[in-house]
Coordinates of C-alpha atoms in Angstrom, one line a residue:
M1 CA -24.7 -7.3 -8.4
V2 CA -25.4 -10.5 -10.0
R3 CA -28.5 -11.4 -8.0
D4 CA -30.2 -8.1 -7.9
V5 CA -28.7 -6.1 -10.6
K6 CA -28.2 -8.9 -13.2
D7 CA -24.8 -6.6 -13.9
Y8 CA -22.4 -9.5 -15.0
Q9 CA -19.8 -7.4 -16.6
G10 CA -19.6 -5.0 -13.9
A11 CA -19.4 -7.8 -11.5
E12 CA -16.4 -9.2 -13.3
I13 CA -15.0 -5.8 -13.8
F14 CA -15.5 -5.1 -9.9
C15 CA -13.3 -8.4 -9.5
L16 CA -10.7 -7.3 -11.7
N17 CA -10.5 -4.1 -9.8
S18 CA -10.0 -5.9 -6.6
G19 CA -13.2 -5.2 -5.3
V20 CA -13.0 -1.3 -5.6
F21 CA -15.5 0.8 -7.4
R22 CA -13.8 3.1 -10.1
G23 CA -15.2 5.4 -12.3
P24 CA -14.1 5.9 -15.8
R25 CA -11.3 8.6 -15.9
R26 CA -10.3 10.3 -19.0
G27 CA -7.7 8.9 -20.9
S28 CA -7.5 5.8 -19.0
K29 CA -8.2 2.5 -20.6
A30 CA -10.8 0.2 -19.2
P31 CA -9.4 -3.0 -17.2
V32 CA -8.1 -5.8 -19.6
A33 CA -10.3 -8.8 -19.2
D34 CA -7.9 -11.2 -20.2
G35 CA -6.8 -12.5 -17.0
S36 CA -3.1 -11.3 -17.2
L37 CA -1.0 -11.7 -14.0
S38 CA 2.3 -9.8 -15.2
K39 CA 3.1 -6.7 -13.1
E40 CA 0.4 -7.2 -10.3
P41 CA 1.3 -6.8 -6.5
A42 CA 0.7 -10.4 -5.1
V43 CA -2.2 -9.0 -2.6
D44 CA -4.2 -7.9 -5.6
I45 CA -3.9 -10.9 -7.2
D46 CA -5.0 -13.0 -3.8
K47 CA -8.0 -10.6 -3.5
K48 CA -8.8 -10.9 -7.3
K49 CA -8.7 -14.7 -7.0
T50 CA -11.1 -14.4 -4.0
L51 CA -13.4 -12.5 -5.7
F52 CA -13.5 -14.7 -8.9
M53 CA -14.1 -17.8 -6.9
V54 CA -17.1 -16.0 -5.1
L55 CA -18.2 -14.8 -8.7
L56 CA -17.8 -18.3 -9.8
Q57 CA -20.0 -19.9 -6.9
E58 CA -22.5 -17.3 -7.5
Y59 CA -23.0 -18.0 -10.9
L60 CA -22.8 -22.0 -10.4
N61 CA -25.8 -21.3 -7.9
M62 CA -27.8 -19.7 -10.7
A63 CA -30.5 -22.1 -12.5
Q64 CA -29.4 -23.1 -16.0
D65 CA -32.6 -21.0 -17.4
Q66 CA -31.1 -17.7 -16.3
G67 CA -27.7 -18.5 -18.1
G68 CA -25.7 -19.7 -14.8
M69 CA -23.8 -22.3 -17.1
A70 CA -23.3 -19.9 -20.0
L71 CA -22.1 -17.5 -17.2
T72 CA -19.8 -19.8 -15.6
L73 CA -18.1 -20.8 -18.9
Y74 CA -17.6 -17.5 -19.9
L75 CA -15.7 -16.7 -16.5
L76 CA -13.6 -19.8 -16.7
D77 CA -12.4 -19.2 -20.1
S78 CA -12.1 -15.4 -19.9
Q79 CA -10.6 -15.6 -16.3
S80 CA -8.9 -18.8 -16.0
S81 CA -5.6 -17.1 -14.6
Y82 CA -7.3 -16.2 -11.3
L83 CA -9.2 -19.4 -11.3
D84 CA -7.4 -22.5 -9.6
L85 CA -7.8 -25.4 -11.5
S86 CA -7.8 -27.4 -8.3
E87 CA -10.4 -25.2 -6.3
V88 CA -12.7 -25.1 -9.3
I89 CA -13.3 -29.0 -10.0
D90 CA -14.4 -29.2 -6.8
L91 CA -17.1 -26.9 -7.1
L92 CA -18.6 -28.1 -10.7
P93 CA -21.2 -30.6 -11.5
S94 CA -20.3 -33.5 -11.8
F95 CA -22.3 -34.1 -14.9
W96 CA -20.9 -31.5 -17.0
S97 CA -18.2 -32.9 -19.5
V98 CA -14.8 -32.2 -20.4
E99 CA -15.6 -30.7 -23.8
L100 CA -17.7 -28.1 -22.1
L101 CA -14.2 -27.3 -20.0
Q102 CA -12.0 -28.0 -22.7
Q103 CA -10.7 -24.4 -23.5
Y104 CA -10.1 -23.4 -19.7
L105 CA -8.7 -26.8 -18.7
L106 CA -5.9 -26.2 -21.6
R107 CA -5.2 -22.8 -20.4
S108 CA -5.0 -24.2 -16.6
L109 CA -2.7 -26.7 -17.8
R110 CA -0.8 -24.4 -20.2
R111 CA -0.2 -22.0 -17.2
S112 CA 0.5 -24.6 -14.7
Y113 CA 3.3 -26.1 -17.0
H114 CA 4.5 -23.0 -17.6
E115 CA 5.2 -22.1 -13.9
F116 CA 6.5 -25.2 -13.6
K117 CA 9.1 -24.7 -16.1
E118 CA 9.8 -21.0 -14.7
M119 CA 10.6 -22.3 -11.8
Q120 CA 12.7 -25.2 -13.0
I121 CA 14.8 -22.1 -14.9
V122 CA 14.7 -20.0 -11.4
K123 CA 16.2 -23.6 -9.6
G124 CA 18.6 -23.6 -12.2
L125 CA 19.8 -19.9 -12.0
S126 CA 20.2 -20.1 -8.3
L127 CA 22.1 -23.7 -8.5
G128 CA 24.3 -21.7 -10.8
E129 CA 24.9 -18.7 -8.5
N130 CA 25.1 -21.0 -5.4
L131 CA 28.3 -22.7 -7.6
R132 CA 29.9 -19.3 -8.1
I133 CA 29.6 -18.4 -4.5
C134 CA 31.5 -21.6 -3.6
E135 CA 34.2 -21.1 -6.1
E136 CA 34.5 -17.6 -4.6
L137 CA 34.4 -18.5 -0.9
F138 CA 37.4 -21.6 -1.6
Q139 CA 39.6 -19.0 -3.6
L140 CA 39.0 -16.8 -1.1
Y141 CA 40.3 -19.8 1.7
E142 CA 43.2 -20.2 -0.4
T143 CA 44.6 -17.0 -0.5
Q144 CA 43.9 -16.3 3.4
G145 CA 45.2 -19.7 4.4
P146 CA 44.1 -21.7 7.7
V147 CA 43.2 -19.7 10.7
V148 CA 45.5 -21.2 13.6
I149 CA 44.4 -20.6 17.0
T150 CA 46.3 -20.7 20.1
A151 CA 45.9 -21.0 23.9
D152 CA 47.5 -17.7 23.7
D153 CA 44.9 -16.1 22.1
I154 CA 42.4 -13.3 23.3
C155 CA 39.5 -11.8 21.9
H156 CA 39.9 -8.5 20.4
V157 CA 36.7 -7.5 21.8
C158 CA 36.2 -8.9 25.3
G159 CA 39.9 -9.8 26.2
I160 CA 39.0 -13.4 26.9
A161 CA 41.0 -16.2 25.4
V162 CA 39.4 -17.4 21.9
A163 CA 40.4 -21.0 22.2
D164 CA 37.6 -23.6 22.7
S165 CA 34.9 -21.6 21.9
V166 CA 33.2 -20.5 18.2
F167 CA 35.1 -17.4 16.9
M168 CA 35.2 -15.2 13.7
R169 CA 37.7 -13.0 11.6
T170 CA 37.1 -9.4 11.5
V171 CA 37.7 -7.5 8.1
D172 CA 41.0 -5.9 9.7
M173 CA 41.9 -9.4 10.2
K174 CA 41.5 -9.6 14.3
T175 CA 39.8 -13.0 15.9
I176 CA 37.0 -12.2 18.2
H177 CA 34.2 -14.4 19.6
L178 CA 31.1 -14.8 17.4
H179 CA 28.8 -13.7 20.2
C180 CA 31.1 -10.4 20.9
G181 CA 31.1 -9.8 16.6
S182 CA 27.4 -10.2 16.6
S183 CA 26.3 -7.9 19.7
S184 CA 25.5 -4.2 18.5
D185 CA 27.3 -2.7 21.7
S186 CA 30.0 -4.8 21.5
Q187 CA 33.7 -2.3 21.4
P188 CA 37.3 -3.5 20.8
L189 CA 39.7 -4.0 23.6
G190 CA 41.3 -0.6 24.7
T191 CA 38.6 1.5 23.4
T192 CA 36.6 4.1 25.7
D193 CA 33.0 5.5 25.4
G194 CA 34.0 9.0 25.5
P195 CA 36.7 11.6 26.2
E196 CA 38.7 11.3 29.4

């Protein structure tokens, strides 16, 4: 589309549609070219990022008299959310000034800062949730009290002594080996598979 047809807008829409040709539908809106990443599946976002990087490389390979620089700057400004700053910087010519890339750099840095702050909020919420769960666990330990195992205690699943092994307590407060509780075919001691 870029080399043969010179359909630059079509190439950008193709990238926005994750590499799928879609005809216009009645009542449907045209794809928004604002670079918004909200409510998109991760697979689509990754595909769009890859396609936009290919399109950027095509624009950079074009001669300047064919509009290569103008198309590149337009793409960087309009689709900055799909073009990762660390990858783009390596591709750009070294003689391009920071002023040319000012709008793209500002958007990329703002987005990076926003994502950083978002991650800090998520981390803070996770720490708060962790503290709440720990408090509930401590309260549960206080109400249930300690579990005392003697040499006479046996596993309610296999009938072997529980002492000197890793054990767990079931919901009905029975003490069993950890491996007996985790095996799907474990059956409490004294039960049978069917009618006798």
